[in-house]
Tab-separated table of C-alpha atoms in Angstrom:
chain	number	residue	atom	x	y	z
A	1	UNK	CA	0.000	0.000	0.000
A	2	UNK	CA	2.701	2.550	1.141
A	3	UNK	CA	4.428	1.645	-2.286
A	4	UNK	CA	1.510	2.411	-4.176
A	5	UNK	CA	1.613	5.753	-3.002
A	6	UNK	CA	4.629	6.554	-3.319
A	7	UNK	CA	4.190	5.713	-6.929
A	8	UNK	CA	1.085	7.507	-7.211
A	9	UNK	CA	2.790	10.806	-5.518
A	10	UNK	CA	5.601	10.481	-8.289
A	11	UNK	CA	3.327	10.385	-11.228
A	12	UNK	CA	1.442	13.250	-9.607
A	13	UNK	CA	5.117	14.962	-9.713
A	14	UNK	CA	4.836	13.903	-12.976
A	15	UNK	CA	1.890	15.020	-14.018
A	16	UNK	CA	2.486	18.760	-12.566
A	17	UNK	CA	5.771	18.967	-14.341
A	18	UNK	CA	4.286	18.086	-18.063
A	19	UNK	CA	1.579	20.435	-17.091
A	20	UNK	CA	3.935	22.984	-16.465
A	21	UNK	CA	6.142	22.632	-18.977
A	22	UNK	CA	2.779	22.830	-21.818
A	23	UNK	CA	1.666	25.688	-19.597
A	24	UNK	CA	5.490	27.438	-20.061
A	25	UNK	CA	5.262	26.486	-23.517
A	26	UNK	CA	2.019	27.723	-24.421
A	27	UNK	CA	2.553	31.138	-22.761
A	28	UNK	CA	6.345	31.655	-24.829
A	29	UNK	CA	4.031	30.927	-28.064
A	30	UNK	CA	1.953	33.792	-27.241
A	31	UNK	CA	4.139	36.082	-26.319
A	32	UNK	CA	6.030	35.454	-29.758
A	33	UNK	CA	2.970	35.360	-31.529
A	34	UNK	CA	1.677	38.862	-29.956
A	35	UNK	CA	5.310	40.454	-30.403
A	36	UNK	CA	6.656	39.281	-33.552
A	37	UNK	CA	3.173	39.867	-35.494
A	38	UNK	CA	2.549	42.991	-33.850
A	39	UNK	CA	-1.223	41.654	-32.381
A	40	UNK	CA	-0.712	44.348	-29.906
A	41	UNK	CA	-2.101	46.712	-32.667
A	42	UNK	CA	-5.486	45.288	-32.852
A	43	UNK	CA	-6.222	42.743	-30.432
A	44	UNK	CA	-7.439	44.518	-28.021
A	45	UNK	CA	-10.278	45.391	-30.238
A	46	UNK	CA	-10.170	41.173	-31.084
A	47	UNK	CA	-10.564	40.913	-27.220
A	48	UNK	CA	-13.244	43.540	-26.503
A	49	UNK	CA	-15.417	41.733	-29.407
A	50	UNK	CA	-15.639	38.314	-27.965
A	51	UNK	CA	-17.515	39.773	-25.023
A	52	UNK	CA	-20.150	42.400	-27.016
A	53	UNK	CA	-23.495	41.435	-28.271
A	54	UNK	CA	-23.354	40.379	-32.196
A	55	UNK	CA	-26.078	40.501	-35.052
A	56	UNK	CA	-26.586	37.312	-35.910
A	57	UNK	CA	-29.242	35.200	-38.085
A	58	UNK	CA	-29.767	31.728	-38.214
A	59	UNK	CA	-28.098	29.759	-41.353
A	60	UNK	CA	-31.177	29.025	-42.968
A	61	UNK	CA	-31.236	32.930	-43.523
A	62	UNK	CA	-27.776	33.583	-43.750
A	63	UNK	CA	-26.075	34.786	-47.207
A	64	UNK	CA	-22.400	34.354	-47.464
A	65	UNK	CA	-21.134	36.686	-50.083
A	66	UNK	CA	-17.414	35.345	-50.949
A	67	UNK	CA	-14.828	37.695	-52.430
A	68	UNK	CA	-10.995	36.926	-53.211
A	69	UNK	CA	-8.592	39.951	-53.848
A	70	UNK	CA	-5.325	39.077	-55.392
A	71	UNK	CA	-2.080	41.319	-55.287
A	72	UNK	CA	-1.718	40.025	-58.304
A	73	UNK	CA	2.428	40.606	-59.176
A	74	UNK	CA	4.004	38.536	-61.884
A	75	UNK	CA	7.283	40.941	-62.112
A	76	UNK	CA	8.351	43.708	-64.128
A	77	UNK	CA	11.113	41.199	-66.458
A	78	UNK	CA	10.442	39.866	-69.861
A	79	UNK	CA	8.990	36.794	-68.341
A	80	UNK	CA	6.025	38.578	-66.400
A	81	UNK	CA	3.306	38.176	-69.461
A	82	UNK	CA	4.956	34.066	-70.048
A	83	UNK	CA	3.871	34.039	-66.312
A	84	UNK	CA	0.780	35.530	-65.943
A	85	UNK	CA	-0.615	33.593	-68.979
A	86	UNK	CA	0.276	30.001	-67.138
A	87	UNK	CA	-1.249	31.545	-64.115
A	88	UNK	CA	-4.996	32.339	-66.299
A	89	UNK	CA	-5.114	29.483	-68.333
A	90	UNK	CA	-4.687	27.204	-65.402
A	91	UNK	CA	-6.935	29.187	-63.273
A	92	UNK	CA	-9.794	29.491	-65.799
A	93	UNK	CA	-9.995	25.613	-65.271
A	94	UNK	CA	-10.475	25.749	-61.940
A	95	UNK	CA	-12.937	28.551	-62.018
A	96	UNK	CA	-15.329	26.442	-64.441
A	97	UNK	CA	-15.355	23.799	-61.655
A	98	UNK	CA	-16.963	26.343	-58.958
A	99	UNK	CA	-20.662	28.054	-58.814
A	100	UNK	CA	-22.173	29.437	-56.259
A	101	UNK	CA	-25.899	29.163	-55.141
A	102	UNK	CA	-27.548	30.626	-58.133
A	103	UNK	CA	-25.165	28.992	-60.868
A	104	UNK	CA	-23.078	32.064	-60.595
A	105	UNK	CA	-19.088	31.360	-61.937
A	106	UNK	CA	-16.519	31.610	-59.157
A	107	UNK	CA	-15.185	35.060	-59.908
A	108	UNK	CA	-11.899	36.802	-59.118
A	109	UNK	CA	-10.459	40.029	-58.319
A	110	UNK	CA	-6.849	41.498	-59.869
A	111	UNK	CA	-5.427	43.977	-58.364
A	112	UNK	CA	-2.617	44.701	-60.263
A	113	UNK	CA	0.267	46.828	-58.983
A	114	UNK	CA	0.953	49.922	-61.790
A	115	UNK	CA	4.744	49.957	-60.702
A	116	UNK	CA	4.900	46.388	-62.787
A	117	UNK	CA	3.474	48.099	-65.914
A	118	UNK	CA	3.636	45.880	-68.408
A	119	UNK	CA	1.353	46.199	-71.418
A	120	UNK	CA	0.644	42.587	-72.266
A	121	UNK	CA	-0.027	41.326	-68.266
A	122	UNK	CA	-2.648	43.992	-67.710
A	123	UNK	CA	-4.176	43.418	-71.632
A	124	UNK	CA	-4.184	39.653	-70.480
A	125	UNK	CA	-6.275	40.217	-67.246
A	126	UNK	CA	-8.591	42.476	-69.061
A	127	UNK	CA	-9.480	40.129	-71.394
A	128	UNK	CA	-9.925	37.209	-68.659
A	129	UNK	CA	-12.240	39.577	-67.648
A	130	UNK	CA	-13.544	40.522	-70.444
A	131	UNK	CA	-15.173	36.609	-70.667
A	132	UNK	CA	-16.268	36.879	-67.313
A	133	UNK	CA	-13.834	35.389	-64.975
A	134	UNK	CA	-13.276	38.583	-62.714
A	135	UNK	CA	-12.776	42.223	-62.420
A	136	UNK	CA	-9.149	44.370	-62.212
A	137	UNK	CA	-8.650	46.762	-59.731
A	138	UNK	CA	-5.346	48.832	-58.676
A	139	UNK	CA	-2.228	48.024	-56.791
A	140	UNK	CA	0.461	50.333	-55.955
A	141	UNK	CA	3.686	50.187	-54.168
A	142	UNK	CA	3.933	53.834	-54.989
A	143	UNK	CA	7.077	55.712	-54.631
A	144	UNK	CA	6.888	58.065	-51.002
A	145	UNK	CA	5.314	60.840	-52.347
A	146	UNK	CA	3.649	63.412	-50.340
A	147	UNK	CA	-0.522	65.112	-50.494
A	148	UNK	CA	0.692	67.924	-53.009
A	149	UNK	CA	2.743	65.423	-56.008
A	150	UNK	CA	0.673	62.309	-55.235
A	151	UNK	CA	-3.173	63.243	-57.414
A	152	UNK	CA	-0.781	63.530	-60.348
A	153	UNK	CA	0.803	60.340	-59.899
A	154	UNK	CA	-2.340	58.702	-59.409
A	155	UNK	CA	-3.819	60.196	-62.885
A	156	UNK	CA	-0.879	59.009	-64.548
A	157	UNK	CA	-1.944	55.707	-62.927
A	158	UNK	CA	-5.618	55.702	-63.683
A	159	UNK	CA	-4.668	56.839	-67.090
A	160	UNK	CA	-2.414	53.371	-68.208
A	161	UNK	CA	-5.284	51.631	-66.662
A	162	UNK	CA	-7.802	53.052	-68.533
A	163	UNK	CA	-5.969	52.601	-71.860
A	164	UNK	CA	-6.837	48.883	-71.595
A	165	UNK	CA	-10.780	49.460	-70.698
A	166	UNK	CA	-10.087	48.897	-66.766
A	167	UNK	CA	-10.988	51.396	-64.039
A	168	UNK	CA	-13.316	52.872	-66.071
A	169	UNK	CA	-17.206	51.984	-66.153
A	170	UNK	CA	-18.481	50.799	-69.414
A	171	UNK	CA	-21.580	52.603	-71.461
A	172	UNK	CA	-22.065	56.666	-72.997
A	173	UNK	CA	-20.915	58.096	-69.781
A	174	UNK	CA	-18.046	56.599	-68.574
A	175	UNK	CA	-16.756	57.359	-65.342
A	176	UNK	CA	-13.360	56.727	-63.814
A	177	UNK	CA	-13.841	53.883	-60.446
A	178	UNK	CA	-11.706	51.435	-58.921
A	179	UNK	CA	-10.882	49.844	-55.504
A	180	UNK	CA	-7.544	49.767	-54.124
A	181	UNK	CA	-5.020	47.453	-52.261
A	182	UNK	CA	-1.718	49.434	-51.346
A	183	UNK	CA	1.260	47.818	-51.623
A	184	UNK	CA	3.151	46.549	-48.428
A	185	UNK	CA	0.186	47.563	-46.153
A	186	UNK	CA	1.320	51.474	-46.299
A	187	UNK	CA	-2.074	53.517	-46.697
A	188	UNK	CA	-2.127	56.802	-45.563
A	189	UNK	CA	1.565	56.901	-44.377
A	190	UNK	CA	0.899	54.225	-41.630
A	191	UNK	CA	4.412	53.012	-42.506
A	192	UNK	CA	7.031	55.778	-43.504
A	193	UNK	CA	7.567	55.005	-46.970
A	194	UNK	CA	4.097	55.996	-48.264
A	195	UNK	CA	4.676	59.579	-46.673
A	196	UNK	CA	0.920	60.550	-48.253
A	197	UNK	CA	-1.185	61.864	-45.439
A	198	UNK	CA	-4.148	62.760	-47.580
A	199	UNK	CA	-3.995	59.257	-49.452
A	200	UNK	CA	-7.658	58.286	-48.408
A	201	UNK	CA	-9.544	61.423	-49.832
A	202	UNK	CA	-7.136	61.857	-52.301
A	203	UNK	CA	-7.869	57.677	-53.584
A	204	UNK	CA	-11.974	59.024	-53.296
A	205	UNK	CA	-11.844	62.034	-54.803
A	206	UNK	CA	-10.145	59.869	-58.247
A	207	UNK	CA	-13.240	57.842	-58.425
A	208	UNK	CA	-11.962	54.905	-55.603
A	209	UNK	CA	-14.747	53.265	-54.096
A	210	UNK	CA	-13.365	51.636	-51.148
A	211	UNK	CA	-9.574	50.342	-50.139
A	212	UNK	CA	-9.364	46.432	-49.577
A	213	UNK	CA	-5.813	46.681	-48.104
A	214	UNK	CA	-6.639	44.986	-44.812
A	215	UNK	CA	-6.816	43.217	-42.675
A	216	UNK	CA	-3.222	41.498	-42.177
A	217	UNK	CA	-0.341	40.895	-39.554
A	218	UNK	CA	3.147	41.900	-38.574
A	219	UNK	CA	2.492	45.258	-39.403
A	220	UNK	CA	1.354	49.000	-37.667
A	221	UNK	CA	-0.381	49.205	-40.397
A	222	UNK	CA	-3.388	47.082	-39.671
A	223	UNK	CA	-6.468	48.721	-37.870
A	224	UNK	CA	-7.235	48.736	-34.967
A	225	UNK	CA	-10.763	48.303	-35.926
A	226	UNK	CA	-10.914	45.145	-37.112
A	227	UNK	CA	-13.324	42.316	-38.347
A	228	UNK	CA	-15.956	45.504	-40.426
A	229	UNK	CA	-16.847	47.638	-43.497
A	230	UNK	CA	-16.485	50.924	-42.336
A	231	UNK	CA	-15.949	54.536	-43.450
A	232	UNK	CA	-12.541	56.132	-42.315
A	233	UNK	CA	-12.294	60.278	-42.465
A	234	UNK	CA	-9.177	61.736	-43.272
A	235	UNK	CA	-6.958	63.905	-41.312
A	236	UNK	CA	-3.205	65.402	-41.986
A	237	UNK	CA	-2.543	62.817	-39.147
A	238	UNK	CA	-0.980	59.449	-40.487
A	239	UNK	CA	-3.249	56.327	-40.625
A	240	UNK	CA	-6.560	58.087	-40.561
A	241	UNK	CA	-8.019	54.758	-41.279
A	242	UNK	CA	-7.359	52.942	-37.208
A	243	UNK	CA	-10.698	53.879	-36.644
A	244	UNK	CA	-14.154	54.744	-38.326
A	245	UNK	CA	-17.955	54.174	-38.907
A	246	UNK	CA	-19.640	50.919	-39.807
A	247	UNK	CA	-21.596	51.146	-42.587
A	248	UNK	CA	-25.305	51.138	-41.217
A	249	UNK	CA	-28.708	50.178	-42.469
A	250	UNK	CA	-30.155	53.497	-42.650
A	251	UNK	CA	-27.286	55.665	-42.305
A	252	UNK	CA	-25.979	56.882	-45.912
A	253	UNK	CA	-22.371	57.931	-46.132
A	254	UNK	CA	-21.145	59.405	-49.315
A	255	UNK	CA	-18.479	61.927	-48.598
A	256	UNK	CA	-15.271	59.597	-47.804
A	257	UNK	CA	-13.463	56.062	-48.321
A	258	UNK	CA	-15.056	52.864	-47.802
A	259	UNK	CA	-12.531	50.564	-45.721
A	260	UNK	CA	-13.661	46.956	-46.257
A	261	UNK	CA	-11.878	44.420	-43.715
A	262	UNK	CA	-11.279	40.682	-44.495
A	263	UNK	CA	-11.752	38.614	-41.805
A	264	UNK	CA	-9.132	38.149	-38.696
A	265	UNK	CA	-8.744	36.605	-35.399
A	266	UNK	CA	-6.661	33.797	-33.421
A	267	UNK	CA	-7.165	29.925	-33.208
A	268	UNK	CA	-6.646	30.296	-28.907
A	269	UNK	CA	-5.568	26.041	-28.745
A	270	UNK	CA	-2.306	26.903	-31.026
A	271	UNK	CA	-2.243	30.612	-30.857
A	272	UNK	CA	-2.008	30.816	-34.930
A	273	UNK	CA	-3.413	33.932	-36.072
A	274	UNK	CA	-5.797	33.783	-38.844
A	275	UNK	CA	-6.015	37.027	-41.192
A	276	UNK	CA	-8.010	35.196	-44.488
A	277	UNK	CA	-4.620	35.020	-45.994
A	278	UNK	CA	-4.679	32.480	-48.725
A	279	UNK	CA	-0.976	31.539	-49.274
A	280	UNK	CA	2.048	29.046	-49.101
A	281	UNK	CA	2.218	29.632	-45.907
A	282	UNK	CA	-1.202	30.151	-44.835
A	283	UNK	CA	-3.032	27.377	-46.699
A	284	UNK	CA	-6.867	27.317	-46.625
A	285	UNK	CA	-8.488	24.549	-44.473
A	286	UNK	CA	-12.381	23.958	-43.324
A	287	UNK	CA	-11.752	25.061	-40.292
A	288	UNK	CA	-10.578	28.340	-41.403
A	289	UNK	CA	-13.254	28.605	-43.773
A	290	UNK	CA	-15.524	28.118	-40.940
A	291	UNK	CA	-14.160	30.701	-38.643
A	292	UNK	CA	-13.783	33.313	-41.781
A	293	UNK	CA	-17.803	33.141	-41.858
A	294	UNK	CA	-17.753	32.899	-38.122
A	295	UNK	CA	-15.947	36.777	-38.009
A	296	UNK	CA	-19.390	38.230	-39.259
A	297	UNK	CA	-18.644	40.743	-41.050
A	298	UNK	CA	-21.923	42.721	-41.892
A	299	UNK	CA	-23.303	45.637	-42.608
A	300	UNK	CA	-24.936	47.118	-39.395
A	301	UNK	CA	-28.774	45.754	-39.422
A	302	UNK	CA	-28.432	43.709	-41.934
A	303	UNK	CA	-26.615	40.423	-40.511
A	304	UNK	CA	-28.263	37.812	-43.251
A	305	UNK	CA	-25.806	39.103	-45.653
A	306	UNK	CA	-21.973	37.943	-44.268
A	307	UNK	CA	-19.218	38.900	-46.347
A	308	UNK	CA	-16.259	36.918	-46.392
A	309	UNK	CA	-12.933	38.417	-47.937
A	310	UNK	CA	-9.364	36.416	-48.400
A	311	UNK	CA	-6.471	37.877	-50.220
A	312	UNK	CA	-3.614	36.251	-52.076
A	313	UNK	CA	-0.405	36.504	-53.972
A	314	UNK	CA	-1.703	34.542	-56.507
A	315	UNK	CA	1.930	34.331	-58.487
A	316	UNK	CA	4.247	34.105	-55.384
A	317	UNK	CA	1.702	31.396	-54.216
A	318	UNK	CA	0.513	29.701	-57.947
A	319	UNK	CA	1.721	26.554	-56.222
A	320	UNK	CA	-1.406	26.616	-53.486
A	321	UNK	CA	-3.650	28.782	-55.671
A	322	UNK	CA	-3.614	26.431	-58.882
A	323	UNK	CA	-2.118	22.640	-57.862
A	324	UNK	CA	-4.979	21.826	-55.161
A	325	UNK	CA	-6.140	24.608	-52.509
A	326	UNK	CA	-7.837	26.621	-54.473
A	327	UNK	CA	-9.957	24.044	-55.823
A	328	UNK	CA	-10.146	22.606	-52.643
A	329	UNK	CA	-11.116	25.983	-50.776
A	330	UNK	CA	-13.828	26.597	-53.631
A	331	UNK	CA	-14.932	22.849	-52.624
A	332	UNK	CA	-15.227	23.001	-48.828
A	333	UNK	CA	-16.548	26.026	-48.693
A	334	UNK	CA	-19.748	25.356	-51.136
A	335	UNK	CA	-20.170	22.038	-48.911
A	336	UNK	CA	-19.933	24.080	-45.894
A	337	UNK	CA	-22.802	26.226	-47.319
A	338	UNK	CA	-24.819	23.372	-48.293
A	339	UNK	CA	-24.593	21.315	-45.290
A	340	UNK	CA	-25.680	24.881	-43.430
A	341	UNK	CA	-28.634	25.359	-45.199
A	342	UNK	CA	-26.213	29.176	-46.253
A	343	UNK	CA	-27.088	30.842	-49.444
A	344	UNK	CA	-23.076	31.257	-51.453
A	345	UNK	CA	-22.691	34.283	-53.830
A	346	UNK	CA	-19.154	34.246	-55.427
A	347	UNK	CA	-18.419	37.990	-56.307
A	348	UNK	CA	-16.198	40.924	-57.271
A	349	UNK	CA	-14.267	43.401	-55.136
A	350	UNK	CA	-16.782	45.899	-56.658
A	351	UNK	CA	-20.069	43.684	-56.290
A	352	UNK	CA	-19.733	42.866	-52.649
A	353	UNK	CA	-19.146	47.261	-52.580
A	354	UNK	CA	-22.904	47.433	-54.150
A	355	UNK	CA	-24.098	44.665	-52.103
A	356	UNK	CA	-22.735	47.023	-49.068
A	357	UNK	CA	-23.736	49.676	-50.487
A	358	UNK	CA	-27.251	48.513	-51.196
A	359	UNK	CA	-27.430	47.081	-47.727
A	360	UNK	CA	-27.022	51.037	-46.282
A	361	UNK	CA	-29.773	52.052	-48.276
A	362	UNK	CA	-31.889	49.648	-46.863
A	363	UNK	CA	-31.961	46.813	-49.537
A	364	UNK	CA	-32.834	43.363	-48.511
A	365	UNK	CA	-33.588	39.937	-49.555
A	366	UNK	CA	-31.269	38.681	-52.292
A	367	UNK	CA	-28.125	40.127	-52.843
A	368	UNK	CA	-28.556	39.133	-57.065
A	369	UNK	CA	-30.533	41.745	-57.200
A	370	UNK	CA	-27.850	44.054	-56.008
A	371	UNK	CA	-24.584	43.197	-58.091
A	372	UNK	CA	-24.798	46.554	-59.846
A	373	UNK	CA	-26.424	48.733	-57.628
A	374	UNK	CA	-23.917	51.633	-57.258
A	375	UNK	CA	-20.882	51.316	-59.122
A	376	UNK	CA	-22.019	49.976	-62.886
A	377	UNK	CA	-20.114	47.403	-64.673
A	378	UNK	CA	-16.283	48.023	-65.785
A	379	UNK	CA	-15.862	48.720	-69.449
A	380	UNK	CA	-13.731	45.159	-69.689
A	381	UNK	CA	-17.230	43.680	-69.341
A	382	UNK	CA	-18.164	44.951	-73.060
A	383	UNK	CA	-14.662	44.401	-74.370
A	384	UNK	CA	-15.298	41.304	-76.174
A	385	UNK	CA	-18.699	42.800	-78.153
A	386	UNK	CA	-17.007	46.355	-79.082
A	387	UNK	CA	-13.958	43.968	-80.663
A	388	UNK	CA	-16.488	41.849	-82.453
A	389	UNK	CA	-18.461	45.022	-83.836
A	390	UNK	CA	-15.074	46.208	-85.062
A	391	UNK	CA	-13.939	43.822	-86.971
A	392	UNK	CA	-17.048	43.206	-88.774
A	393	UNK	CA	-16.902	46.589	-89.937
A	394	UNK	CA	-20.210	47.938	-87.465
């Protein structure tokens, strides 16, 4: 008996050690997660949400509207166009695999940086989508610049663009928009080598509809408003964007930038932040999936209508993107829906904007009805018919 106590007392010894040592280790991963990512910046906000009252609808109700954003950067060399054309034959394929709930083709979103500026990537991606497969938008890792030389930069920009049919809406009337990803996470000087302090009403005024930067980590420059669609006002103050309105049912805004958030937040058994970053390193899974449509991102009052943003490198990462995980993602995420009883919408950057958009104006039922609702459709999208008119002469 006494020696079956002793033993008992040792592998309680035991037992307190292991536990201490998981404990030890457990605590040194979060402190090098919350330093070397820089969660300081918006996790307090993370924190502060887990304990507030959220919309929510059941999933029988529930409309997930799915957007990806690409910074899409196949180099400035003589092998950029080679590259980008493996990259959009092989990812045409995979987009005629995926449709969302009302037959809808799984759509994408270029942004493509103007300090690559070559002629025959950006005439590529115009005519992918041209035949339907997505929308281009702007990327910049602009120069520093400063309020005063930057709107003249960014008409030189707008300009290139334009020369090719993108950033520009189609019709009699065209009109210059776009939405905007800044390169290395520097919008509105939150890192010093943007050095624009005006860059958010100075993106709005040049017909951007709303910045799709964020969110990320290991940077100052995320938010610290995180997990929302909001509008940020502008100051001479750097990173004017930390804080803002939600966009709210009701409660028209029409004077400043859209900010629109992709989901983040932290997995608390292995302390792995998760920012909707679809890369090599960060490769999708159904359990991220889940927790992106768990974040909730909404339009205030109208909580049916979840939108769910990821972002990639889609040439730095072609190896995740095109061999298996996006066709994978595409996959778990429709059976996700299904097995929910969740409505899917596969959309552009500038759709899910009108869907907002539409949302704040007090639109409901089925986002379909709402694709188009603010910003109209790019001229890309009658590329195809004004080249077939040509060439017969009409």
């Amino acid at each position: 008996m006494r020696a079956w106590t002793e033993r008992r007392k040792k592998w309680v010894r035991m037992a307190a050690v292991i536990g201490a040592v998981l404990v030890f280790l457990y605590v040194v991963r979060a402190v090098y997660t919350f330093t070397f990512y820089k969660a300081s910046v918006w996790f307090p906000s993370y924190l502060a949400s887990l304990f507030a009252s959220q919309e929510t609808v059941a999933d029988a109700r529930k409309h997930v509207v799915f957007l990806m954003v690409d910074h899409y950067e196949p180099g400035r060399d003589e092998e950029a166009e080679a590259r980008s054309e493996r990259w959009l034959v092989r990812f045409r394929a995979i987009a005629e695999r995926h449709h969302d709930s009302y037959g809808n083709r799984f759509r994408y979103s270029w942004f493509y940086p103007y300090d690559e500026h070559r002629e025959q990537v950006l005439a590529g991606l115009c005519l992918a989508a041209a035949e339907g497969y997505g929308e281009v938008e702007l990327h910049w890792h602009h120069p520093r610049s400063d309020s005063q030389r930057f709107p003249a930069m960014l008409d030189d920009a707008i300009r290139w663009f334009q020369h090719h049919d993108a950033l520009v809406s189609a019709g009699p009337n065209p009109r210059t928009q776009f939405g905007f990803i800044h390169g290395v996470w520097a919008l509105d000087d939150s890192q010093p080598r943007c050095g624009v302090r005006r860059e958010l009403d100075i993106l709005f005024q040049h017909g951007c509809y709303a910045d799709f930067t964020f969110s990320t980590i290991g940077t100052v420059s995320q938010p610290r408003k995180i997990n929302s669609i909001y509008y940020a006002t502008d100051s001479d103050a750097p990173k004017s964007y930390d804080t803002g309105e939600d966009v709210t049912v009701g409660k028209p805004i029409e004077d400043r930038l859209m900010i629109f958030e992709g989901p983040i937040g932290l997995n608390w058994i292995t302390w792995r932040l998760d920012y909707a970053a679809v890369e090599a390193w960060a490769r999708p899974t159904p359990g991220r999936i889940l927790r992106w449509i768990g974040a909730n991102i909404h339009v205030q009052g109208r909580p049916e209508w979840v939108f769910v943003k990821v972002y990639s490198h889609g040439i730095q990462s072609q190896d995740v993107i095109l061999d298996h995980d996006l066709d994978g993602m595409l996959r778990s995420l429709e059976e996700i829906c299904r097995a929910r009883g969740i409505t899917l919408h596969y959309v552009t950057a500038r759709e899910a904007y009108n869907l907002v958009k539409a949302a704040e104006a007090g639109k409901s039922g089925n986002p379909e009805d709402f694709r188009d609702y603010r910003v109209p459709k790019p001229a890309t999208s009658t590329l195809l018919q004004r080249r077939a008119s040509a060439a017969s002469g009409l």
